[in-house]
Amino acid sequence: MTAQRKKRDSGASVRERILDTATELFYKQGFSNTGMRQIIQESGSVAASLYDHFPSKKELGIAYLARQEEKTLSDLGSLMERYPEVQEFLRAWVILKERQIRHYEFFGDPFAGFANQVMDSDPEYTEFLKGIAEKWMKMIRDYLSRAVASGQFTRNMDIQYVSRRVLMAYHGSITLWRMTKDLRYIREMEDSLREIFEDYTAR
């Protein structure tokens, strides 16, 4: 391996290590509560390396959101692909969230948490978060469109409206669990989601 290749690979691994550390800290203790010095220390890097890859905390924050977006949409997409029947998907979604919570892998919605901390401090954050929400909504719309086409629901379903309600029910349950640490809000999320589809279930 050439010296240039080694340098490139080393740079990539340093970047990933920094981003891995930042992702864990931002998610668990909050973006505003995490300083660059802590990220440098816990990633085992030096300041020059961090700022070479992420010139500012803002750029690191955007990279964090992109990382969380990839994981969130990948998890959701995998469930949708595995469970084309919506009722089975809803059950699997709830089970996944409860399992992640029990294994200390889920501490609440990373995007809502980030938005609450940065508020309207930077329009780039706002636009990025808005873009994530739109992709999330599109994924749900596409999934429901397939469900309607397969005959699971009546064709008069307002897919745009139902998709919004699904996301609202999800976030409401997650927020109440986060506030109370009561897993009933996660388990009962399935009931809330099922109720949304009652009027559209094909007889």
Short mmCIF file of C-alpha atoms in Angstrom, two decimals:
data_model
loop_
_atom_site.label_atom_id
_atom_site.label_comp_id
_atom_site.label_asym_id
_atom_site.label_seq_id
_atom_site.Cartn_x
_atom_site.Cartn_y
_atom_site.Cartn_z
CA MET A 1 0.00 0.00 0.00
CA THR A 2 1.42 3.39 -0.97
CA ALA A 3 2.07 6.13 1.59
CA GLN A 4 -0.63 8.25 -0.09
CA ARG A 5 -3.17 5.42 0.18
CA LYS A 6 -2.28 4.84 3.84
CA LYS A 7 -2.74 8.53 4.53
CA ARG A 8 -6.12 8.57 2.80
CA ASP A 9 -7.33 5.49 4.67
CA SER A 10 -6.05 6.86 7.95
CA GLY A 11 -7.85 10.14 7.34
CA ALA A 12 -11.10 8.32 6.59
CA SER A 13 -10.84 6.23 9.75
CA VAL A 14 -10.12 9.31 11.87
CA ARG A 15 -13.16 11.06 10.41
CA GLU A 16 -15.38 8.07 11.13
CA ARG A 17 -14.06 7.74 14.67
CA ILE A 18 -14.76 11.40 15.35
CA LEU A 19 -18.23 11.17 13.83
CA ASP A 20 -19.01 7.95 15.72
CA THR A 21 -18.05 9.62 19.00
CA ALA A 22 -19.95 12.82 18.22
CA THR A 23 -23.04 10.85 17.20
CA GLU A 24 -23.11 8.94 20.48
CA LEU A 25 -22.54 12.05 22.59
CA PHE A 26 -24.93 14.32 20.70
CA TYR A 27 -27.65 11.70 20.88
CA LYS A 28 -27.24 10.66 24.52
CA GLN A 29 -26.36 13.93 26.22
CA GLY A 30 -27.50 16.52 23.69
CA PHE A 31 -25.93 18.65 20.99
CA SER A 32 -25.77 21.81 23.09
CA ASN A 33 -24.36 19.91 26.08
CA THR A 34 -21.48 18.40 24.12
CA GLY A 35 -18.32 20.39 23.54
CA MET A 36 -15.71 19.87 20.87
CA ARG A 37 -13.09 19.24 23.56
CA GLN A 38 -15.05 16.26 24.89
CA ILE A 39 -15.38 14.85 21.37
CA ILE A 40 -11.63 15.20 20.84
CA GLN A 41 -10.86 13.46 24.13
CA GLU A 42 -13.33 10.59 23.79
CA SER A 43 -12.51 9.94 20.12
CA GLY A 44 -8.80 9.74 20.92
CA SER A 45 -7.99 12.35 18.30
CA VAL A 46 -6.36 15.77 18.36
CA ALA A 47 -7.88 19.17 17.72
CA ALA A 48 -6.12 19.54 14.39
CA SER A 49 -7.62 16.29 13.11
CA LEU A 50 -11.14 17.19 14.20
CA TYR A 51 -11.08 20.64 12.65
CA ASP A 52 -9.47 19.27 9.50
CA HIS A 53 -12.54 17.09 8.93
CA PHE A 54 -15.16 19.28 10.61
CA PRO A 55 -14.12 22.95 10.61
CA SER A 56 -16.96 23.88 12.95
CA LYS A 57 -19.42 22.31 15.34
CA LYS A 58 -22.16 23.22 12.88
CA GLU A 59 -20.64 21.01 10.19
CA LEU A 60 -20.30 18.20 12.72
CA GLY A 61 -23.95 18.73 13.65
CA ILE A 62 -25.05 18.42 10.02
CA ALA A 63 -22.98 15.24 9.64
CA TYR A 64 -24.64 13.89 12.81
CA LEU A 65 -28.12 14.57 11.41
CA ALA A 66 -27.20 12.87 8.14
CA ARG A 67 -25.93 9.82 10.05
CA GLN A 68 -29.13 9.63 12.09
CA GLU A 69 -31.24 10.14 8.99
CA GLU A 70 -29.55 7.22 7.26
CA LYS A 71 -30.11 4.90 10.23
CA THR A 72 -33.71 5.96 10.90
CA LEU A 73 -34.86 5.66 7.30
CA SER A 74 -32.91 2.43 6.81
CA ASP A 75 -34.56 0.84 9.87
CA LEU A 76 -38.00 1.97 8.72
CA GLY A 77 -37.42 0.90 5.13
CA SER A 78 -36.27 -2.55 6.21
CA LEU A 79 -39.42 -3.05 8.27
CA MET A 80 -41.63 -1.91 5.40
CA GLU A 81 -39.93 -4.29 3.01
CA ARG A 82 -40.17 -7.19 5.43
CA TYR A 83 -43.79 -6.51 6.39
CA PRO A 84 -45.89 -5.44 3.38
CA GLU A 85 -49.03 -6.05 5.47
CA VAL A 86 -49.57 -2.80 7.35
CA GLN A 87 -50.96 -4.37 10.53
CA GLU A 88 -47.88 -6.60 10.79
CA PHE A 89 -45.63 -3.63 10.11
CA LEU A 90 -47.21 -1.58 12.92
CA ARG A 91 -46.63 -4.43 15.38
CA ALA A 92 -43.02 -4.85 14.24
CA TRP A 93 -42.39 -1.09 14.49
CA VAL A 94 -43.53 -1.02 18.11
CA ILE A 95 -41.52 -4.15 18.98
CA LEU A 96 -38.40 -2.60 17.42
CA LYS A 97 -38.74 0.60 19.44
CA GLU A 98 -39.32 -1.29 22.69
CA ARG A 99 -36.34 -3.56 22.03
CA GLN A 100 -34.10 -0.58 21.24
CA ILE A 101 -35.19 1.11 24.46
CA ARG A 102 -34.53 -1.98 26.57
CA HIS A 103 -31.09 -2.37 25.04
CA TYR A 104 -30.28 1.32 25.61
CA GLU A 105 -30.07 1.97 21.88
CA PHE A 106 -32.95 4.45 21.69
CA PHE A 107 -33.21 7.65 23.75
CA GLY A 108 -35.92 9.44 21.82
CA ASP A 109 -36.23 10.94 18.38
CA PRO A 110 -32.81 12.39 17.48
CA PHE A 111 -34.28 15.02 15.15
CA ALA A 112 -36.83 16.41 17.60
CA GLY A 113 -34.17 16.45 20.29
CA PHE A 114 -31.77 18.33 18.05
CA ALA A 115 -34.44 20.79 16.91
CA ASN A 116 -35.44 21.55 20.50
CA GLN A 117 -31.86 22.43 21.37
CA VAL A 118 -30.90 24.56 18.39
CA MET A 119 -34.38 26.09 17.93
CA ASP A 120 -34.07 28.61 15.09
CA SER A 121 -30.40 29.35 15.66
CA ASP A 122 -29.42 28.54 12.08
CA PRO A 123 -31.61 28.29 8.95
CA GLU A 124 -29.40 25.51 7.59
CA TYR A 125 -30.36 23.29 10.51
CA THR A 126 -34.03 24.10 9.92
CA GLU A 127 -33.84 23.26 6.22
CA PHE A 128 -31.94 20.05 6.86
CA LEU A 129 -34.45 18.90 9.48
CA LYS A 130 -37.33 19.83 7.20
CA GLY A 131 -35.77 17.74 4.44
CA ILE A 132 -35.53 14.74 6.77
CA ALA A 133 -39.21 15.08 7.73
CA GLU A 134 -40.17 15.24 4.05
CA LYS A 135 -38.21 12.07 3.25
CA TRP A 136 -39.82 10.32 6.21
CA MET A 137 -43.27 11.37 5.02
CA LYS A 138 -42.56 10.25 1.47
CA MET A 139 -41.46 6.83 2.67
CA ILE A 140 -44.72 6.40 4.59
CA ARG A 141 -46.79 7.69 1.64
CA ASP A 142 -45.13 5.29 -0.77
CA TYR A 143 -45.68 2.40 1.63
CA LEU A 144 -49.36 3.24 2.07
CA SER A 145 -49.79 3.66 -1.68
CA ARG A 146 -48.57 0.10 -2.13
CA ALA A 147 -50.94 -1.06 0.61
CA VAL A 148 -53.89 0.59 -1.13
CA ALA A 149 -52.86 -0.91 -4.46
CA SER A 150 -52.70 -4.39 -2.87
CA GLY A 151 -56.25 -4.05 -1.57
CA GLN A 152 -55.49 -3.61 2.13
CA PHE A 153 -57.28 -0.28 2.25
CA THR A 154 -60.03 1.45 0.33
CA ARG A 155 -59.02 3.68 -2.52
CA ASN A 156 -60.63 6.75 -0.96
CA MET A 157 -57.83 6.93 1.60
CA ASP A 158 -56.24 10.38 1.77
CA ILE A 159 -52.68 9.06 1.84
CA GLN A 160 -51.11 12.46 2.51
CA TYR A 161 -53.36 13.06 5.52
CA VAL A 162 -53.01 9.53 6.90
CA SER A 163 -49.22 9.68 6.57
CA ARG A 164 -49.15 12.85 8.65
CA ARG A 165 -51.32 11.23 11.31
CA VAL A 166 -49.05 8.19 11.43
CA LEU A 167 -46.00 10.34 12.01
CA MET A 168 -47.85 12.45 14.59
CA ALA A 169 -48.98 9.36 16.51
CA TYR A 170 -45.44 8.01 16.47
CA HIS A 171 -43.86 11.22 17.70
CA GLY A 172 -46.56 11.75 20.33
CA SER A 173 -45.93 8.30 21.82
CA ILE A 174 -42.15 8.75 21.72
CA THR A 175 -42.38 12.19 23.36
CA LEU A 176 -44.61 10.96 26.19
CA TRP A 177 -42.34 7.99 26.81
CA ARG A 178 -39.34 10.32 26.86
CA MET A 179 -41.06 12.56 29.39
CA THR A 180 -42.23 9.76 31.70
CA LYS A 181 -40.01 6.75 30.91
CA ASP A 182 -43.26 4.74 30.94
CA LEU A 183 -43.12 1.99 28.30
CA ARG A 184 -46.91 1.87 28.13
CA TYR A 185 -46.74 4.82 25.74
CA ILE A 186 -44.63 2.72 23.38
CA ARG A 187 -46.76 -0.40 23.70
CA GLU A 188 -50.00 1.56 23.22
CA MET A 189 -48.57 3.29 20.17
CA GLU A 190 -49.75 0.32 18.14
CA ASP A 191 -53.36 0.97 19.19
CA SER A 192 -53.05 4.63 18.25
CA LEU A 193 -51.66 3.74 14.86
CA ARG A 194 -54.27 1.05 14.17
CA GLU A 195 -57.10 3.47 14.92
CA ILE A 196 -55.91 5.71 12.12
CA PHE A 197 -56.61 3.00 9.57
CA GLU A 198 -59.99 1.78 10.86
CA ASP A 199 -62.08 3.87 8.46
CA TYR A 200 -60.05 2.73 5.46
CA THR A 201 -59.75 -1.00 6.04
CA ALA A 202 -61.05 -2.90 3.04
CA ARG A 203 -64.01 -5.10 3.97
#
